[in-house]
Coordinates of C-alpha atoms in Angstrom, one line a residue:
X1 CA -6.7 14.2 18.6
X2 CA -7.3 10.8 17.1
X3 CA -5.3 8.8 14.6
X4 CA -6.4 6.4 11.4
X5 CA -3.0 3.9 12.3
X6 CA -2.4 1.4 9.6
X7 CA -0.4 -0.9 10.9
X8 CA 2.0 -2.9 8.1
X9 CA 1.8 -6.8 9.1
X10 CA 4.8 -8.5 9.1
X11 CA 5.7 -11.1 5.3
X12 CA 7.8 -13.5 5.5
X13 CA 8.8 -15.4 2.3
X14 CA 11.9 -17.3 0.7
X15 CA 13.7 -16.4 -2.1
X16 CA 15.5 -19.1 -4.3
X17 CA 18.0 -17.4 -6.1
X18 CA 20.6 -18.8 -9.0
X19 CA 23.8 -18.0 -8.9
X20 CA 24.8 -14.6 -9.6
X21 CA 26.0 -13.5 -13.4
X22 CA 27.7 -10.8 -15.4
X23 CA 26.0 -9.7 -18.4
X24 CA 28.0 -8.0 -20.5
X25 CA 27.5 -5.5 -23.6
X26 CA 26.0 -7.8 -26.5
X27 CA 28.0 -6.5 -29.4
X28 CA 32.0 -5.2 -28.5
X29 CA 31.8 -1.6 -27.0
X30 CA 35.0 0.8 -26.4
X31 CA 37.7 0.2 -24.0
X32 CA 38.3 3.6 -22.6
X33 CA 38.8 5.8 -19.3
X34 CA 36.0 8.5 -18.9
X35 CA 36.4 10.9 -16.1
X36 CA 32.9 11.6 -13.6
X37 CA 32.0 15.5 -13.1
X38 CA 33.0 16.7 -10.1
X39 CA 29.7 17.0 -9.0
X40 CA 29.4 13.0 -10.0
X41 CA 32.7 11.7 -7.6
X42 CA 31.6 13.4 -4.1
X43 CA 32.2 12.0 -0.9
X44 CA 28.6 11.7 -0.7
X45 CA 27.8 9.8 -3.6
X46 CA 30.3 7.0 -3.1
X47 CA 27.6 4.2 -2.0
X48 CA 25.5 1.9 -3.6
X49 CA 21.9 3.4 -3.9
X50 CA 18.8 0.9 -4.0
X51 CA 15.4 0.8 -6.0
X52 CA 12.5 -1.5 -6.0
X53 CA 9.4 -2.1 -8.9
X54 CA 6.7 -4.2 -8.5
X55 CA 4.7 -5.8 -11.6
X56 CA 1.2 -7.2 -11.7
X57 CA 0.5 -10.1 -14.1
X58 CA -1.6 -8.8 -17.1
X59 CA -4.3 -11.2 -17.4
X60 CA -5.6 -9.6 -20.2
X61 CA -2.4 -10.3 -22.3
X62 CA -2.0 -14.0 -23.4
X63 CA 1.6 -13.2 -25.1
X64 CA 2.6 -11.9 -22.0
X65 CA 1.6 -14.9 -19.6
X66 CA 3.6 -16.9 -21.6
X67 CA 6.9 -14.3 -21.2
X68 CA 9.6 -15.1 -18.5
X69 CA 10.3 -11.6 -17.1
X70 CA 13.9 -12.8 -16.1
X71 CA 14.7 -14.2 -19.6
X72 CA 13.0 -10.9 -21.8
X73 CA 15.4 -8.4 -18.8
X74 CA 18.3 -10.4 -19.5
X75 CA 18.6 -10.0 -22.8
X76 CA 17.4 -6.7 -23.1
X77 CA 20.2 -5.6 -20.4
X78 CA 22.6 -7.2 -22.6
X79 CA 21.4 -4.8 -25.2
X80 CA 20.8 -1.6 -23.7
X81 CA 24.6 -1.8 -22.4
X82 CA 26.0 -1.4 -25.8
X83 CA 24.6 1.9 -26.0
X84 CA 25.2 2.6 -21.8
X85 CA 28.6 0.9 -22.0
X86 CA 30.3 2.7 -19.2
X87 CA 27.9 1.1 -16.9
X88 CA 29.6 -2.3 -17.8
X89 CA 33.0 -1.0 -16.7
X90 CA 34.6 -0.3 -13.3
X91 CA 35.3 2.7 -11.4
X92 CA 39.4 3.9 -10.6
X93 CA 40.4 6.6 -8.3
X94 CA 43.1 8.7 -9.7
X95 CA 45.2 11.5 -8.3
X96 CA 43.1 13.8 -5.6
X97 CA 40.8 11.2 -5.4
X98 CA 39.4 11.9 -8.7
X99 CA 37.2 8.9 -10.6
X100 CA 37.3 7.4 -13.6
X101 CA 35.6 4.7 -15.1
X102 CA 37.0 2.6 -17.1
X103 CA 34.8 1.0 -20.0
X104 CA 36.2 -2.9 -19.7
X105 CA 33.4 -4.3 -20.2
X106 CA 33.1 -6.5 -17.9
X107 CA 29.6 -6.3 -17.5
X108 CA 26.6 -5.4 -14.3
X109 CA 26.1 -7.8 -12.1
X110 CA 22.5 -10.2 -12.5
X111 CA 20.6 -12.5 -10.5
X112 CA 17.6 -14.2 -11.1
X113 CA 15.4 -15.5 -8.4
X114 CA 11.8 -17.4 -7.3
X115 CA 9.5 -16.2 -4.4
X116 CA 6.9 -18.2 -2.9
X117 CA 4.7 -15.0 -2.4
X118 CA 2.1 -13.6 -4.2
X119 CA 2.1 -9.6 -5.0
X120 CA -0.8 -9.5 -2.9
X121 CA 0.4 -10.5 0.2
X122 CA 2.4 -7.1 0.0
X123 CA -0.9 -6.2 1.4
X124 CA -3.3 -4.0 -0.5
X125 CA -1.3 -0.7 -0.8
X126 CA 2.4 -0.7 -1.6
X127 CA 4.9 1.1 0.4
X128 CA 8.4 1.5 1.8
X129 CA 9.8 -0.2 3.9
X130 CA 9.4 -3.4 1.8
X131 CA 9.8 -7.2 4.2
X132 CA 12.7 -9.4 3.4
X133 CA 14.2 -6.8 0.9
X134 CA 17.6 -8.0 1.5
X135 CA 16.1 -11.6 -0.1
X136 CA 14.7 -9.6 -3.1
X137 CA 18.7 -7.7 -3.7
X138 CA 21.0 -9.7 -2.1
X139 CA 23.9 -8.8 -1.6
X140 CA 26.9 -10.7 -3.4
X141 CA 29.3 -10.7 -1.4
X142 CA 32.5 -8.4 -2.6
X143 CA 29.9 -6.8 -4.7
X144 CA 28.9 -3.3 -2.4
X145 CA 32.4 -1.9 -2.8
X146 CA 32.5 1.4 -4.8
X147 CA 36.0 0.7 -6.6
X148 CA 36.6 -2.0 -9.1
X149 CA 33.3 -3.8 -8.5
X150 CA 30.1 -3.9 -10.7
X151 CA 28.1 -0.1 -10.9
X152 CA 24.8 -2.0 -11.1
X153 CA 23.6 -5.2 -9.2
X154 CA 19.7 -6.2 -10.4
X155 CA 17.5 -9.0 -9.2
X156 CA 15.1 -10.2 -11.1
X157 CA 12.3 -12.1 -9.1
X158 CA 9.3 -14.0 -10.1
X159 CA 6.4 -14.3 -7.9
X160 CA 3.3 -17.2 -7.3
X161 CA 1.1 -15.2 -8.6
X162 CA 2.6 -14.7 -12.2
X163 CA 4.2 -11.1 -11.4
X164 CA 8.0 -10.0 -10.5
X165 CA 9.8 -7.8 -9.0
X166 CA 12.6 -5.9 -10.5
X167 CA 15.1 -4.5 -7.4
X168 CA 18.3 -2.7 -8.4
X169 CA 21.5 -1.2 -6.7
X170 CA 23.8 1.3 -8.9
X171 CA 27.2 2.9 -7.6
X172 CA 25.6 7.2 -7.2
X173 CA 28.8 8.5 -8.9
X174 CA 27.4 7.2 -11.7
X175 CA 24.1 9.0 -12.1
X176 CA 21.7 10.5 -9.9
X177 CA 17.6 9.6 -9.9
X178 CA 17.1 11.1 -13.1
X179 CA 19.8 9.1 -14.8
X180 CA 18.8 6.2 -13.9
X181 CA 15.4 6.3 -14.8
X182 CA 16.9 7.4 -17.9
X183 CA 18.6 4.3 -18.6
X184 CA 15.6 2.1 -17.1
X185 CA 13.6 3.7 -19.6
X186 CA 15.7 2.6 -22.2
X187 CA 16.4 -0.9 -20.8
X188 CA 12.1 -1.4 -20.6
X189 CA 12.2 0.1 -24.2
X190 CA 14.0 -2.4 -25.6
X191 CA 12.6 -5.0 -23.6
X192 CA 9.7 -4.4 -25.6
X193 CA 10.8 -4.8 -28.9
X194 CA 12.8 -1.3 -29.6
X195 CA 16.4 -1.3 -31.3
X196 CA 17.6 1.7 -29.9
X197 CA 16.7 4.0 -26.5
X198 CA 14.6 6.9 -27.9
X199 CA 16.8 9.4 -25.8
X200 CA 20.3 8.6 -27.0
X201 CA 22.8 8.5 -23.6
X202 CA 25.0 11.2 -23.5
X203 CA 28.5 11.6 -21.2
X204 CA 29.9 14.6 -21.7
X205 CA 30.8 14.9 -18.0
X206 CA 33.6 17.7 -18.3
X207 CA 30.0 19.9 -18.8
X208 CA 30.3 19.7 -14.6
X209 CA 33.5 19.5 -13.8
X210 CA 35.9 22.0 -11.8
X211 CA 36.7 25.4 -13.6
X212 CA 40.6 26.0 -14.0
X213 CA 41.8 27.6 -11.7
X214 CA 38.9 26.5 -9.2
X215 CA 37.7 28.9 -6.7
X216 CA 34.5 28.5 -4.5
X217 CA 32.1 31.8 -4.9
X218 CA 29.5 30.7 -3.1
X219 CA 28.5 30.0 0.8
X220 CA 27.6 25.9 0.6
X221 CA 26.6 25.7 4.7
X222 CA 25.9 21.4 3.7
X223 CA 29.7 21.1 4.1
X224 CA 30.4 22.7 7.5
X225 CA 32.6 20.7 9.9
X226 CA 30.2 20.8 13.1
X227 CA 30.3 18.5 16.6
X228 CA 28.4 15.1 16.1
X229 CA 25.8 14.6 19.1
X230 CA 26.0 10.8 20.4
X231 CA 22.6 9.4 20.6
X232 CA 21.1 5.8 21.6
X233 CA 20.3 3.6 18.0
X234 CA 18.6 1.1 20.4
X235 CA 16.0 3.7 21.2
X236 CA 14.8 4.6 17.5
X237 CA 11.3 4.3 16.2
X238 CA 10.5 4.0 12.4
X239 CA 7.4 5.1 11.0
X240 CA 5.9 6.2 7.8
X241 CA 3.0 9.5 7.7
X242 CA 0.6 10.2 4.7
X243 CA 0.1 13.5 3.5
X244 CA -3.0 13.8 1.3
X245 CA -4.6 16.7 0.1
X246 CA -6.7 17.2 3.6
X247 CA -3.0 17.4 5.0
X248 CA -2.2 19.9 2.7
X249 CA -4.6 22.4 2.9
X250 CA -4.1 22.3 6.3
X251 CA -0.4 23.3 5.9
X252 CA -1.6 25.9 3.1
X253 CA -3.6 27.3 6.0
X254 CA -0.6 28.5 8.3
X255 CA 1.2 30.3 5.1
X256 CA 1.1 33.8 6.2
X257 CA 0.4 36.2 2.7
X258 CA 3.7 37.7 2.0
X259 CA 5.0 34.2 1.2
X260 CA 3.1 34.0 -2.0
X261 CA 2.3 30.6 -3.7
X262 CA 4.1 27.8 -2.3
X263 CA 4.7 24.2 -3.7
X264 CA 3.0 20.9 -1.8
X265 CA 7.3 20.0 -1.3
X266 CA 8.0 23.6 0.4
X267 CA 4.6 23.2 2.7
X268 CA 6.0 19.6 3.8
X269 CA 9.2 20.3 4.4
X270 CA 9.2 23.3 6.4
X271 CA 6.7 21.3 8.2
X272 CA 8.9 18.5 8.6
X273 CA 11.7 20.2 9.5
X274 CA 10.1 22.2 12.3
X275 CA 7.8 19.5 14.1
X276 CA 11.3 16.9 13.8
X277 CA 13.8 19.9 15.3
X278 CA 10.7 20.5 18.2
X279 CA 10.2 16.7 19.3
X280 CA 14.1 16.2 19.8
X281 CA 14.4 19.0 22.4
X282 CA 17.8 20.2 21.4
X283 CA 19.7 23.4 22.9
X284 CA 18.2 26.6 21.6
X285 CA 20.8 28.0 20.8
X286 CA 22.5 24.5 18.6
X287 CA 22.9 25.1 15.4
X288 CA 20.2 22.9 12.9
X289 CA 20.6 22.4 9.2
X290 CA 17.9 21.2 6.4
X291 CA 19.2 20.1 3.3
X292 CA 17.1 19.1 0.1
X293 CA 18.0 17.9 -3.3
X294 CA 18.0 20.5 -6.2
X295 CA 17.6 19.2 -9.5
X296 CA 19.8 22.1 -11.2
X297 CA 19.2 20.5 -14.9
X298 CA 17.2 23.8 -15.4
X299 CA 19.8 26.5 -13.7
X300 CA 21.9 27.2 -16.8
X301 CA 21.2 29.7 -18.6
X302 CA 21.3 28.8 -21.6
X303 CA 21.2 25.1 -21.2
X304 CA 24.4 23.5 -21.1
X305 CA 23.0 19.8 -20.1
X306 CA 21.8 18.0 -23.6
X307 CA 18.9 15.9 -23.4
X308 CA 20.2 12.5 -22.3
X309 CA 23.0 13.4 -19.9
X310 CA 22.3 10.8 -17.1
X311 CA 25.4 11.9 -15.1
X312 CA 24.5 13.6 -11.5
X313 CA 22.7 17.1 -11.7
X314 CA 21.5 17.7 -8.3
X315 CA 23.1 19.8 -5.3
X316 CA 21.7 19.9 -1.9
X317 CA 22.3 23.2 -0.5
X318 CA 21.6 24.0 3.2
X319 CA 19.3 25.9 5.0
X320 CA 20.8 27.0 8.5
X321 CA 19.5 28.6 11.8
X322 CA 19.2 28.1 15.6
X323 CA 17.2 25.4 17.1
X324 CA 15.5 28.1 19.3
X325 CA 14.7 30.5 15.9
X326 CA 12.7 27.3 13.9
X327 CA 10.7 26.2 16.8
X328 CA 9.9 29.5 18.6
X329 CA 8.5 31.8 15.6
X330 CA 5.8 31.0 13.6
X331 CA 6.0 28.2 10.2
X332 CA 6.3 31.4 7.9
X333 CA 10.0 31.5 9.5
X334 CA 11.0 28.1 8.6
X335 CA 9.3 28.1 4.8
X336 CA 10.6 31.0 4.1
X337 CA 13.8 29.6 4.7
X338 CA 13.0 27.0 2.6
X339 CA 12.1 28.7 -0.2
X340 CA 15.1 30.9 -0.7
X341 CA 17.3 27.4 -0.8
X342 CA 15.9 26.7 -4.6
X343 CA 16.4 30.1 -5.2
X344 CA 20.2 30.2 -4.1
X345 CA 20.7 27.2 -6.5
X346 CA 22.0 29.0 -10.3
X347 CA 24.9 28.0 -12.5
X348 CA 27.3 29.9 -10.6
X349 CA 26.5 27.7 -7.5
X350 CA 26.8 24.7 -9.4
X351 CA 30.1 25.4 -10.4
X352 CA 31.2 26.7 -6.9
X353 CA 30.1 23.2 -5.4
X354 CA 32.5 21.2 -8.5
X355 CA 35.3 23.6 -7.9
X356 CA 34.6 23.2 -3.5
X357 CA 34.9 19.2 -4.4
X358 CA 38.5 20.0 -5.7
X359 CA 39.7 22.7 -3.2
X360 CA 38.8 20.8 -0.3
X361 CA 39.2 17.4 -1.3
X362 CA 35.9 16.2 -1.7
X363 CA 34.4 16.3 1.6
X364 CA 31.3 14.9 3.2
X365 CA 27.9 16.6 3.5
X366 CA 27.3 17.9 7.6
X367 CA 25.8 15.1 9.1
X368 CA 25.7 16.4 12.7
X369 CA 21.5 18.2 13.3
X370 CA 21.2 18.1 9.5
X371 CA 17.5 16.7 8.2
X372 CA 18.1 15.8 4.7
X373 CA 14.8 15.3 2.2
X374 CA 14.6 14.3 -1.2
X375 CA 11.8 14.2 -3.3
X376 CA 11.4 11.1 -5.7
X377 CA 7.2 11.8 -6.5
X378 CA 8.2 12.9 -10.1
X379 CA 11.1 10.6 -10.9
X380 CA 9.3 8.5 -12.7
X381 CA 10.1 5.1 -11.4
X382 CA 6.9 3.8 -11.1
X383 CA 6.5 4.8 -15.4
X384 CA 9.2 2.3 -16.3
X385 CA 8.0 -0.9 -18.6
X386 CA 9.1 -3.5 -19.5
X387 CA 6.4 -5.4 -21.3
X388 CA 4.0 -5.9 -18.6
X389 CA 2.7 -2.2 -17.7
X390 CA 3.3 0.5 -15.6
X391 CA 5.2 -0.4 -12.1
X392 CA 2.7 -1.0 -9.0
X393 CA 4.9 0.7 -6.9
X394 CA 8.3 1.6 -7.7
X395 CA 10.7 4.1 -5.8
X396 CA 13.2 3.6 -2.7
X397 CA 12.8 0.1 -0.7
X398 CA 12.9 2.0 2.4
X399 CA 11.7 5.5 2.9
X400 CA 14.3 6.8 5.2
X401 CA 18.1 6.5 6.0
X402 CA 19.0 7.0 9.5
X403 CA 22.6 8.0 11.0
X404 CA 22.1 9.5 14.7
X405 CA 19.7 12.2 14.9
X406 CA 20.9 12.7 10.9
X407 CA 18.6 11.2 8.2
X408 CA 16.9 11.7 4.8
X409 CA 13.8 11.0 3.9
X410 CA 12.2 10.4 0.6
X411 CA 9.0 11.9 -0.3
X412 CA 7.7 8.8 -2.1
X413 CA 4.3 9.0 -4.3
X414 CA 1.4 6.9 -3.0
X415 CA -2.5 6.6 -2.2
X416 CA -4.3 5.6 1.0
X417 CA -7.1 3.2 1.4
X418 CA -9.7 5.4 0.1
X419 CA -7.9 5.5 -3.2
X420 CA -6.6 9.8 -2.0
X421 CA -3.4 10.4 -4.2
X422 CA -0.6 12.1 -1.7
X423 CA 3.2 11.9 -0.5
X424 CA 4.6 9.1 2.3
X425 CA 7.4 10.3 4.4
X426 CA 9.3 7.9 7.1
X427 CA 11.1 9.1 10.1
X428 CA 13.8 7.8 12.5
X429 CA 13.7 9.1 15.8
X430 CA 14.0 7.8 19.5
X431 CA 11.0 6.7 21.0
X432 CA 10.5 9.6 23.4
X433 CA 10.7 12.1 20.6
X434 CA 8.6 10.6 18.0
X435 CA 5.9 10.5 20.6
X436 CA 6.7 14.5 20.3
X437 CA 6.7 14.6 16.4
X438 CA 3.3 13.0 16.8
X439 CA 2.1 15.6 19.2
X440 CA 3.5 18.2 16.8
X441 CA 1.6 17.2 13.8
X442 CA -1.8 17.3 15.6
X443 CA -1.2 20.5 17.2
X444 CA -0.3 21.9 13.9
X445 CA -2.5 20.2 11.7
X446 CA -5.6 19.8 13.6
X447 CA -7.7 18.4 10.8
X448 CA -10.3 16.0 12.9
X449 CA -8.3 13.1 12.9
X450 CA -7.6 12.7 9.3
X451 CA -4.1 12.6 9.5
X452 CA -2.8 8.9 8.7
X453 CA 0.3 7.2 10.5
X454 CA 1.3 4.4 8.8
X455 CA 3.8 2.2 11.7
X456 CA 6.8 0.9 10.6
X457 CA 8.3 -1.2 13.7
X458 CA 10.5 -3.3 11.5
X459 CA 12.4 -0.7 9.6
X460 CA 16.0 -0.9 9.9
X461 CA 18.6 1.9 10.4
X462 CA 21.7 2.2 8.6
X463 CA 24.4 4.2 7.6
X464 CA 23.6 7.5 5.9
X465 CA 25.2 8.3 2.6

């Protein structure tokens, strides 16, 4: 079977930066401690999680040429943290490791910055992972720790060709995708002339936290202690696959009926999951996990969540089985598997996992033979305005985060050449498998050489979660 390869050429540009600055709240907000949920202050979600968007210059707007993007973000922040104060404040850990922030003031951390690049030189489709990305968020140093340090680092950078990029870090505890786009919907709002967010922030953060006395009903499989398997970093290969609609009527073609109606995101992860377990060649009878994101916003009955909420609402419950079970029965086995995850997810598992955090001291998601997926092609990132449009791209600067044989990937919206609207997913795995996970796909999709691979040589791994 044949492959359409794109191949992403290597950028290299410099950055000039200016100092770094805090910009506090314009007008005086509270000084006060507000407690995270205990869904919000997980092991997990102590890190600093990155986003990128790309702007075009609008020709067709003369006001606009004549706008300084870092100037009309600057003072916009300035304004939209009155109304998102805590995110000008610092985060404290308390007794059983429980957070706090407290609203000082003292403001998010800013940078403004010059490339000598133009937007097109990105090349003529935008995706993850992104050249010289540490040069568009760099990181101040002191500024990456979780606990009394700045929640949200932004970079503002201007390009040649009269467009910027807007790149972002926020501390997780804080808020989860949702959140944020929440409050970088407001902060475009106002950077465009409104007063006020139209969706009012709301905190209320006691909504998720621990019941009293706290006692775990459910099974949460993501938080097992298992043996980490040791592998080679030096040996990992990056790359990114398209899935377009060809792609995914080829995966609707292996549903079997009593299945029913699946969504594109069940199809591709099942898919994912099985082809990625296959190429690593692991024991049959090792234990392999799957864990996805579940936005459980919708999962009380009746609501509890007001509109506005921009604290973390997402578990990521676990799918478990036998390395030898997923890759010896048919794909029915593993998306049927991944179906009933969403359907596990109600209020009473949400409140299991807050009262879990305190029982057990917050502990870490399994790692070890865990693929963990998260799906960003709603989120909205790409929506968020600040005077100049709609975002070319925006999303996750890199589509995957490696640890071992342990990784998620994001399932990132994007188009190929011929314009075809899908879903790009990156991978880390060691050369010898991913030659494997290639074989996989063909086998299973066999779709006349449709399939795109996009290679990404020069993505780096880090540190998951």
């Amino acid at each position: 079977m044949s492959h359409l390869m794109e191949t992403q050429k290597s950028l290299v540009f410099a950055v000039t930066r200016r100092l770094p600055e805090l910009i506090t709240p314009e007008k005086p907000t509270p000084h006060e401690y507000k407690f995270l949920s205990d869904i919000d202050d997980q092991e997990a979600f102590r890190f600093q999680i990155p986003n990128i968007q790309f702007y075009r210059k609008k020709n067709n707007h003369v006001d606009v040429q004549k706008m300084d993007p870092v100037k009309v973000i600057r003072e916009a922040l300035a304004k939209t943290l009155v109304f998102y104060y805590p995110l000008a404040g610092r985060l404290r850990e308390g007794a059983g490791r429980k957070l706090a922030v407290e609203c000082t003031g003292e403001g998010v951390m800013f940078v403004e910055a010059d490339a000598d690049v133009t937007l097109e030189q990105f090349g003529d489709t935008l995706r993850p992972p992104f050249p010289c990305f540490e040069e568009l968020l760099f990181d101040v140093p002191g500024s990456s720790g979780i606990l009394d340090r700045p929640l949200l680092h932004i970079q503002v950078t201007r390009l040649k060709c009269g467009g910027f990029i807007f790149a972002s870090r926020i501390n997780h505890t804080m808020c989860d995708a949702a959140g944020l786009v929440q409050f970088l919907t407001a902060l475009g709002e106002i950077a465009r002339g409104a007063s006020a967010p139209s969706i009012p922030p709301v905190w209320q953060r006691e909504l998720l936290s621990a019941r009293d006395p706290p006692r775990a009903t459910c099974t949460h499989n993501q938080f097992d202690e298992v043996d980490d398997l040791i592998i080679n970093l030096d040996d990992i290969v990056n790359r990114s696959f398209f899935f377009g609609p060809t792609e995914i009527r080829a995966l609707r073609q292996l549903v079997p009926p009593h299945l029913g109606k699946c969504s594109s995101f069940e199809l591709l992860t099942a898919f994912l999951w099985r082809c990625r377990t296959r190429s690593l060649q692991l024991d049959p009878k090792e234990e392999v996990r799957i864990c996805y994101l579940v936005n459980a916003r919708a999962k009380f009955n009746p609501p509890i969540l007001p509109v506005g909420y921009y604290g973390n609402a997402f578990v990521n419950p676990a799918a478990v089985t036998t390395v030898g079970k997923l890759c010896e029965n048919p794909f029915g086995y593993a998306l049927e598997l991944i179906k009933k995850i969403k359907e596990d997810v109600t209020e009473e598992y949400m409140r299991s996992v807050a009262d879990l955090m305190v029982l057990k001291g917050r502990p870490l998601f399994t790692l070890a033979r865990t693929y963990y997926v998260s799906d960003v092609t709603h989120a909205g990132f790409e929506d968020i305005d600040f005077g100049w449009g709609r975002a070319a791209y925006g999303g996750p600067p890199r589509g995957v985060i490696g640890y071992d044989i342990t990784e998620m990937s994001f399932y990132i919206p994007n188009q190929n050449k011929k314009g075809e609207k899908g879903i790009v997913v990156a991978l880390s795995l060691p050369a010898i498998a991913m030659e494997k996970f290639v074989a996989e796909l063909d086998n299973m999709l066999k779709n006349n050489g449709q399939f795109v691979m996009i290679e990404n040589a020069s993505l780096p791994i880090q540190s998951a979660l």
